[in-house]
mmCIF file of C-alpha atoms in Angstrom:
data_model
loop_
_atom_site.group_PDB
_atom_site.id
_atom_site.type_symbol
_atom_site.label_atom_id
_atom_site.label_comp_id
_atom_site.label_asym_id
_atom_site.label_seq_id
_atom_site.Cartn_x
_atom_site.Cartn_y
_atom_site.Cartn_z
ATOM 1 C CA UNK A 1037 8.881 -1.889 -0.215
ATOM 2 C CA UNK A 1038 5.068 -1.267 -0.925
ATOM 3 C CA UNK A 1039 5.028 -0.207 -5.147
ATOM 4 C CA UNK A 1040 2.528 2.026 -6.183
ATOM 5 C CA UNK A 1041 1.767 1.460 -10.314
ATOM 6 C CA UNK A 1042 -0.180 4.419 -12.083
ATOM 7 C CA UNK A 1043 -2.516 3.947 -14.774
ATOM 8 C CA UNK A 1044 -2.210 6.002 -17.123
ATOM 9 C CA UNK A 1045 1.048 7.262 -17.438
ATOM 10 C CA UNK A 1046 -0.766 10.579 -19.466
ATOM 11 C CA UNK A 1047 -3.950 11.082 -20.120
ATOM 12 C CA UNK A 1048 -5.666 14.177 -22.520
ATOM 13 C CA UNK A 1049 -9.340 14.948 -21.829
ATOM 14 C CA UNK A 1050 -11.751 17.582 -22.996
ATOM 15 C CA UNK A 1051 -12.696 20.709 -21.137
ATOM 16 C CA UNK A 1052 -15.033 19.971 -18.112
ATOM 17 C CA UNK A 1053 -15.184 16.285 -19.443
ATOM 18 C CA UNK A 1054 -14.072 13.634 -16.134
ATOM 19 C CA UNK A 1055 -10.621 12.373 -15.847
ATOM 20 C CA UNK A 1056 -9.832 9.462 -13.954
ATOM 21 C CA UNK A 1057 -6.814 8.004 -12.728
ATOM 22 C CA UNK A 1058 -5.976 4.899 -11.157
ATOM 23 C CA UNK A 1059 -3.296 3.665 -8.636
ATOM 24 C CA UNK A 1060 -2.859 -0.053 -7.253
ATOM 25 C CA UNK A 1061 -0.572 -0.569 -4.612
ATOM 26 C CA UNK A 1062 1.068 -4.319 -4.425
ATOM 27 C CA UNK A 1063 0.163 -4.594 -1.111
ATOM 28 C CA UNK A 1064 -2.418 -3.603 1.418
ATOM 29 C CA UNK A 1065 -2.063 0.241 2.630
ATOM 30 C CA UNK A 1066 -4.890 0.212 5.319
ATOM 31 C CA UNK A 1067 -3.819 1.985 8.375
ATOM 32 C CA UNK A 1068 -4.553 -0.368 11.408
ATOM 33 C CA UNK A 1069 -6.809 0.409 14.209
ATOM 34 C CA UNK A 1070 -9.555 2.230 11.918
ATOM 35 C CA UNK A 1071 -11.177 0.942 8.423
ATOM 36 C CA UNK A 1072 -8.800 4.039 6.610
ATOM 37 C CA UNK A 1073 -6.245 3.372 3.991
ATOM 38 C CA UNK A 1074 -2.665 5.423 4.314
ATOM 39 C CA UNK A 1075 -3.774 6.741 0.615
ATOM 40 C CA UNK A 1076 -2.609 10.323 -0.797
ATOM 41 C CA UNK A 1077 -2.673 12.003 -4.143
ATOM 42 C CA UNK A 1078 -0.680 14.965 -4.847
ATOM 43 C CA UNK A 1079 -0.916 17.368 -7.425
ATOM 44 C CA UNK A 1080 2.284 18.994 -9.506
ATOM 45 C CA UNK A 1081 2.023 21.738 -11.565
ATOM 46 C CA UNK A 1082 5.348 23.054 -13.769
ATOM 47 C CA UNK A 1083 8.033 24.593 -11.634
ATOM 48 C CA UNK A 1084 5.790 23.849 -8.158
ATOM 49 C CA UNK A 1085 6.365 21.525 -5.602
ATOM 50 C CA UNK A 1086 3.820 19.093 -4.931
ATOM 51 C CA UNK A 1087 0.564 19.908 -3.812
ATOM 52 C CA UNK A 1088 -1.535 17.113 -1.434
ATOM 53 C CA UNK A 1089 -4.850 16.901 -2.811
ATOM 54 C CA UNK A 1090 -6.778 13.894 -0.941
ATOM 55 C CA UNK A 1091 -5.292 11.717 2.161
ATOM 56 C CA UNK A 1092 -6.898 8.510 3.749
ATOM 57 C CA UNK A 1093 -8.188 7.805 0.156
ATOM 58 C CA UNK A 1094 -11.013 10.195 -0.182
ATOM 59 C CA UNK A 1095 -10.632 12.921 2.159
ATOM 60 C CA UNK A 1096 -10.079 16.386 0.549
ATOM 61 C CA UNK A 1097 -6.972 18.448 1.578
ATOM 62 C CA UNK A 1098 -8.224 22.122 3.062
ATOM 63 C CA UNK A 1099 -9.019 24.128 -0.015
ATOM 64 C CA UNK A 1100 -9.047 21.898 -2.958
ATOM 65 C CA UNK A 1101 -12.412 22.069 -4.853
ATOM 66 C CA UNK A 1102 -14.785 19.391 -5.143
ATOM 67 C CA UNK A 1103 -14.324 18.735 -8.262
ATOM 68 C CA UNK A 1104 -11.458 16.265 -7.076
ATOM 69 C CA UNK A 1105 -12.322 12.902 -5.279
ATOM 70 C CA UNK A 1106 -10.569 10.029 -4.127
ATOM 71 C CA UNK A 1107 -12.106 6.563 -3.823
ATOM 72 C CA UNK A 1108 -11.023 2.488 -3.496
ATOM 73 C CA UNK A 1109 -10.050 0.231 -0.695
ATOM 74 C CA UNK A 1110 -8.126 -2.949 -1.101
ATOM 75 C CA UNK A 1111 -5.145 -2.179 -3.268
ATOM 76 C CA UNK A 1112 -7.015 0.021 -6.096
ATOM 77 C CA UNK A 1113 -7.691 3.508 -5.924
ATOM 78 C CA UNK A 1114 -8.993 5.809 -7.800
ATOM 79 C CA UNK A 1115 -8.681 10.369 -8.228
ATOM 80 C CA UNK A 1116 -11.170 11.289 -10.433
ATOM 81 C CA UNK A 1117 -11.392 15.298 -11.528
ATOM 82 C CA UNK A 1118 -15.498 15.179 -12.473
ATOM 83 C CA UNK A 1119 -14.947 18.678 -14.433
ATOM 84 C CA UNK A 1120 -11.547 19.441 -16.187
ATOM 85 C CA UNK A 1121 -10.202 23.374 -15.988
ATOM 86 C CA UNK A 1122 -7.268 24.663 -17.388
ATOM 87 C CA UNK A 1123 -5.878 24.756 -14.229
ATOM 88 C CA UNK A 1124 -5.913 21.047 -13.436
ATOM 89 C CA UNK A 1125 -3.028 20.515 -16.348
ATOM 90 C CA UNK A 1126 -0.277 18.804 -13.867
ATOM 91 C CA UNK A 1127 1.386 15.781 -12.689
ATOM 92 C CA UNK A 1128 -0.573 13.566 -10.280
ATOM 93 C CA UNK A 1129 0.990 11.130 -7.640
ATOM 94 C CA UNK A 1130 -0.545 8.399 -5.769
ATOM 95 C CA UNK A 1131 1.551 7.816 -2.322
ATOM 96 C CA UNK A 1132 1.396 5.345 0.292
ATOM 97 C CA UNK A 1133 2.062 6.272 3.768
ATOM 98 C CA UNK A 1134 1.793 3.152 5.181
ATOM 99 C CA UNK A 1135 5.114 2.003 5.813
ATOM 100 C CA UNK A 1136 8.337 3.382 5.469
ATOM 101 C CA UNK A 1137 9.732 4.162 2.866
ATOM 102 C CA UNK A 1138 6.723 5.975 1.684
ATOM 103 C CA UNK A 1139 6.503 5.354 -1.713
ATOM 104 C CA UNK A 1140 5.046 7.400 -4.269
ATOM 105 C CA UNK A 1141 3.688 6.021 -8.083
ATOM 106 C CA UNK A 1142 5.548 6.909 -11.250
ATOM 107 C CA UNK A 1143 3.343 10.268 -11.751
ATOM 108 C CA UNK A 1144 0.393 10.788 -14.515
ATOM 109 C CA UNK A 1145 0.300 13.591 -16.611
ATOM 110 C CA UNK A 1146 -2.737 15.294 -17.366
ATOM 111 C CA UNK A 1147 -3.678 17.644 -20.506
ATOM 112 C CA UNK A 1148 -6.189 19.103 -22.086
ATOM 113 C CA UNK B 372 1.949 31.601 6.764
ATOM 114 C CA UNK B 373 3.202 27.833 7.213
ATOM 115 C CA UNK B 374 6.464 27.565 5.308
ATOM 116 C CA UNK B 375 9.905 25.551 4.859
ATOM 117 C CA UNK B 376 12.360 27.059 3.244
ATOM 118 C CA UNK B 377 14.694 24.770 1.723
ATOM 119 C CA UNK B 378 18.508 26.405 1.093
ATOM 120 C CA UNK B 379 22.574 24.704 0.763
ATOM 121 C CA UNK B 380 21.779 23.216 -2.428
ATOM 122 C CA UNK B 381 24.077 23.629 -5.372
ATOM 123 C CA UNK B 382 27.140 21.845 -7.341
ATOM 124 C CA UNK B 383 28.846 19.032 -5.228
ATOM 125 C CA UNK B 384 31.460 16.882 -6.775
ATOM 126 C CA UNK B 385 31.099 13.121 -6.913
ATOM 127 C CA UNK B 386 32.405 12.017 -4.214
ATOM 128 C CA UNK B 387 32.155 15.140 -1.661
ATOM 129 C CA UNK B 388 29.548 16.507 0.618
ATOM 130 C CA UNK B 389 27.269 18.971 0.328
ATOM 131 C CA UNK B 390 24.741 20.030 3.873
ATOM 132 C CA UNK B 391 21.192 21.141 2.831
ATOM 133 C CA UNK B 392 19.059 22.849 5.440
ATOM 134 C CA UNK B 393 15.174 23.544 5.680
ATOM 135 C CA UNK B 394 13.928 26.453 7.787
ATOM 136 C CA UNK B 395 10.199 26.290 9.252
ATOM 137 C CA UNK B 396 8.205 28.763 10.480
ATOM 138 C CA UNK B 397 4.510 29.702 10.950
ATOM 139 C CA UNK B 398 4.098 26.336 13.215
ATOM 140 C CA UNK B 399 5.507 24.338 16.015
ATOM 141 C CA UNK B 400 8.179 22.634 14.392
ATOM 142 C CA UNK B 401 9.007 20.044 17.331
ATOM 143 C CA UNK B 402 5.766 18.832 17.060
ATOM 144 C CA UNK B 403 5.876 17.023 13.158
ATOM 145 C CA UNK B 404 7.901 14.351 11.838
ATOM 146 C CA UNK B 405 9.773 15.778 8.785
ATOM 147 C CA UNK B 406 11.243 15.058 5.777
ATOM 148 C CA UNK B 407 13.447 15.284 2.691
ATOM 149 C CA UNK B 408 12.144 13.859 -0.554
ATOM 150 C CA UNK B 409 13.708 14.435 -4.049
ATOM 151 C CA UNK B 410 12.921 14.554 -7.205
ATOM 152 C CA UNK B 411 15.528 14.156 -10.416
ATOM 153 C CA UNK B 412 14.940 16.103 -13.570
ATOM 154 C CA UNK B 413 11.475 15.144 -15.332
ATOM 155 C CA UNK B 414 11.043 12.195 -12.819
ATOM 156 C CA UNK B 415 8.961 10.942 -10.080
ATOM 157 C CA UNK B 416 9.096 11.318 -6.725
ATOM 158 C CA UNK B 417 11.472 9.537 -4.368
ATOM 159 C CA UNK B 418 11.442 9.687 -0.631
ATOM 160 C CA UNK B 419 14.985 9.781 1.234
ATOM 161 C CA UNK B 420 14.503 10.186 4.488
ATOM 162 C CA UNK B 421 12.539 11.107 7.700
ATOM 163 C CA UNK B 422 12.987 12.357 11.336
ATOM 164 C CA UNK B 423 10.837 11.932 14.286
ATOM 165 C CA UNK B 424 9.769 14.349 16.833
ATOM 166 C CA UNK B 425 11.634 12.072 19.229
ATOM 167 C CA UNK B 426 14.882 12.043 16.852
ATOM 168 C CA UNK B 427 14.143 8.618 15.553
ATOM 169 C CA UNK B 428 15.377 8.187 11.724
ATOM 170 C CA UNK B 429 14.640 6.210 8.782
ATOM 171 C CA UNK B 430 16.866 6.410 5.542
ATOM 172 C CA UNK B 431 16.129 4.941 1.822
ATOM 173 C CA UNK B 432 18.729 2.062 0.869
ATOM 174 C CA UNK B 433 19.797 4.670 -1.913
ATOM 175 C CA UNK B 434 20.976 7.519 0.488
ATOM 176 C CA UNK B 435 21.654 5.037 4.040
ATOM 177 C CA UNK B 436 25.057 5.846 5.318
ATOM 178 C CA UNK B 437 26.061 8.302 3.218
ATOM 179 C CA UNK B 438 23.469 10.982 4.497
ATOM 180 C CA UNK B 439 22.026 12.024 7.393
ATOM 181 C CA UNK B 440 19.135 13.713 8.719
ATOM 182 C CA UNK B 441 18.741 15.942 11.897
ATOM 183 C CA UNK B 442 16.644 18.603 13.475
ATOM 184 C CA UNK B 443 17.416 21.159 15.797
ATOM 185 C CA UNK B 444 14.120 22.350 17.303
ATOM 186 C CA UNK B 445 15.269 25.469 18.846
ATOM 187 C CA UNK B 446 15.785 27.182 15.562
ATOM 188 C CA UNK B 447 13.132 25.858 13.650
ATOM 189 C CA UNK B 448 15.334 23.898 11.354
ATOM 190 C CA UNK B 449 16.057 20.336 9.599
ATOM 191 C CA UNK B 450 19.070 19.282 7.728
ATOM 192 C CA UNK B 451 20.441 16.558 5.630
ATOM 193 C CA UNK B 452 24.031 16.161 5.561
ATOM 194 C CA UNK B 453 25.078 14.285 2.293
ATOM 195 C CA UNK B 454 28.685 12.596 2.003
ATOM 196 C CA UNK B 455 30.054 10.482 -0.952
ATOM 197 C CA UNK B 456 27.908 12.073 -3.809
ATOM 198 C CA UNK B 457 27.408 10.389 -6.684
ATOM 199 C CA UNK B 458 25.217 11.459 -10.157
ATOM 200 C CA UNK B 459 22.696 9.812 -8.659
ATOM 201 C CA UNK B 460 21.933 12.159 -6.128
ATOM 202 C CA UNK B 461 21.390 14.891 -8.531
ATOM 203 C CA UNK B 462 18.255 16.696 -8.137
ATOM 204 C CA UNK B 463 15.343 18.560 -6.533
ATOM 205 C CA UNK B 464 15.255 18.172 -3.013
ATOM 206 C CA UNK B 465 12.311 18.980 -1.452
ATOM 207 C CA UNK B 466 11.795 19.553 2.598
ATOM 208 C CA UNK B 467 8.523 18.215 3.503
ATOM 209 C CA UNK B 468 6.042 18.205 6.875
ATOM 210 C CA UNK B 469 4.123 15.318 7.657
ATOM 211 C CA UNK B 470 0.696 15.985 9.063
ATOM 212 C CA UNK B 471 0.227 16.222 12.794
ATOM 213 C CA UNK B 472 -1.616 12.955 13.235
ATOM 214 C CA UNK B 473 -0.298 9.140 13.369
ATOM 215 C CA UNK B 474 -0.332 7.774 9.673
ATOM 216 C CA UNK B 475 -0.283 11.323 7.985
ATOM 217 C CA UNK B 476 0.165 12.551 4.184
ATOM 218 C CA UNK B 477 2.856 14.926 3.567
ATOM 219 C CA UNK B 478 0.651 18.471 3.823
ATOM 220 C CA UNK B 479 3.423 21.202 3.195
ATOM 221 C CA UNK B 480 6.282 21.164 0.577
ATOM 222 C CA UNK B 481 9.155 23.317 0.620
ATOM 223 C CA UNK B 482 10.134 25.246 -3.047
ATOM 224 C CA UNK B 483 12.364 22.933 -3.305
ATOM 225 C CA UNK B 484 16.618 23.213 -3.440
ATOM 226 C CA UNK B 485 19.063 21.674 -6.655
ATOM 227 C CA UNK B 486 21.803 19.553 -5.880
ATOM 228 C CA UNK B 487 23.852 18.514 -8.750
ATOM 229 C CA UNK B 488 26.494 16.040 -8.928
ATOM 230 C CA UNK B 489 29.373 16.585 -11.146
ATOM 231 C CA UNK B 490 31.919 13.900 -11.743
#
């Protein structure tokens, strides 16, 4: 199994200051055929399912505001949040969806 | 509105069986691979198992022959049938789309249903 390792397990930043967190995968995740890696991040707010966010690394989910972007290649990727809002307090996953099972990292809480 | 509505969940003892069921609506259900993915108080995320739009199956080792997963495409619905409980298997279990194309993220989640174990 592919395992996905989250860095930081919680992290508390500022009002519209940038959060960043990272994922590394211990293997390569890059879907074959194109240059795209089978990369997701997932956002989990109290009480709520999960919410995707980005897929193929970098590529924002319908509706989620630009303030969230996805980036890396190789086994290290990265969700940044540029601008922090209240809103953004959750749980964040990194998954791979390269090979079964999918596997998802150990989560990162962020606060303000 | 896409949804899946997740429902069956509840108090199983260790050792029995409990069936949960996702209904789907607001797309064409026989066209996505599906899924059931869990999630035990204040942990991660764990995937458990997936379905194919051709019926083909894939289980984690933590759930493979004790449960399993089916569709039935004329109502709109997925199940997972879970035998020999144990504590383990307690939590949120979440019934989950995968996107329409090859290699996709999982773009709708259910509310979620509570299975817990007692022994």
């Amino acid at each position: 199994d592919i395992v996905m390792t989250q860095s930081p397990d919680s992290l508390a930043v500022s009002l519209g200051e940038r959060a960043t967190i990272n994922c590394k995968s211990s293997q390569s995740v890059s879907c074959s055929s194109n240059t795209k890696n089978c990369l997701a991040w997932y956002q989990q707010k109290p009480g709520q399912p999960p919410k995707l966010l980005i897929y193929w690394t970098s590529t924002r989910e319908a509706g989620v505001p630009d303030r969230f972007s996805g980036s890396g290649s190789g086994t290290d990727f990265t969700l940044t949040i540029s601008s922090l809002q209240a809103e953004d307090v959750a749980v964040y996953y990194c998954q791979q969806y390269y090979s079964t099972p999918q596997t998802f990292g150990q989560g990162t809480k962020v606060e303000i | 509105e896409v949804q899946l509505v997740e429902s069956g969940g509840g108090l199983g003892q260790a050792g029995g069986s409990l069936r949960l069921s996702c209904a789907a609506s607001g797309f064409t259900f026989r066209n996505y691979d599906m899924h059931w993915v869990r999630q035990a108080t204040g942990k991660g995320l764990e995937w458990v198992s997936g379905i194919g739009t051709g019926g083909d199956t894939d289980y984690a080792v933590s759930v493979r022959g004790r449960f399993t997963i089916s569709r039935e495409n004329a109502k709109n619905s997925l199940y997972l049938q879970m035998n020999s409980l144990t504590a383990g298997d307690t939590a949120v279990y979440y019934c989950v789309r995968e996107g329409p194309t090859v290699w996709s993220a999982f773009d709708i989640w259910g509310q979620g249903t509570t299975v817990t174990v007692s022994s």
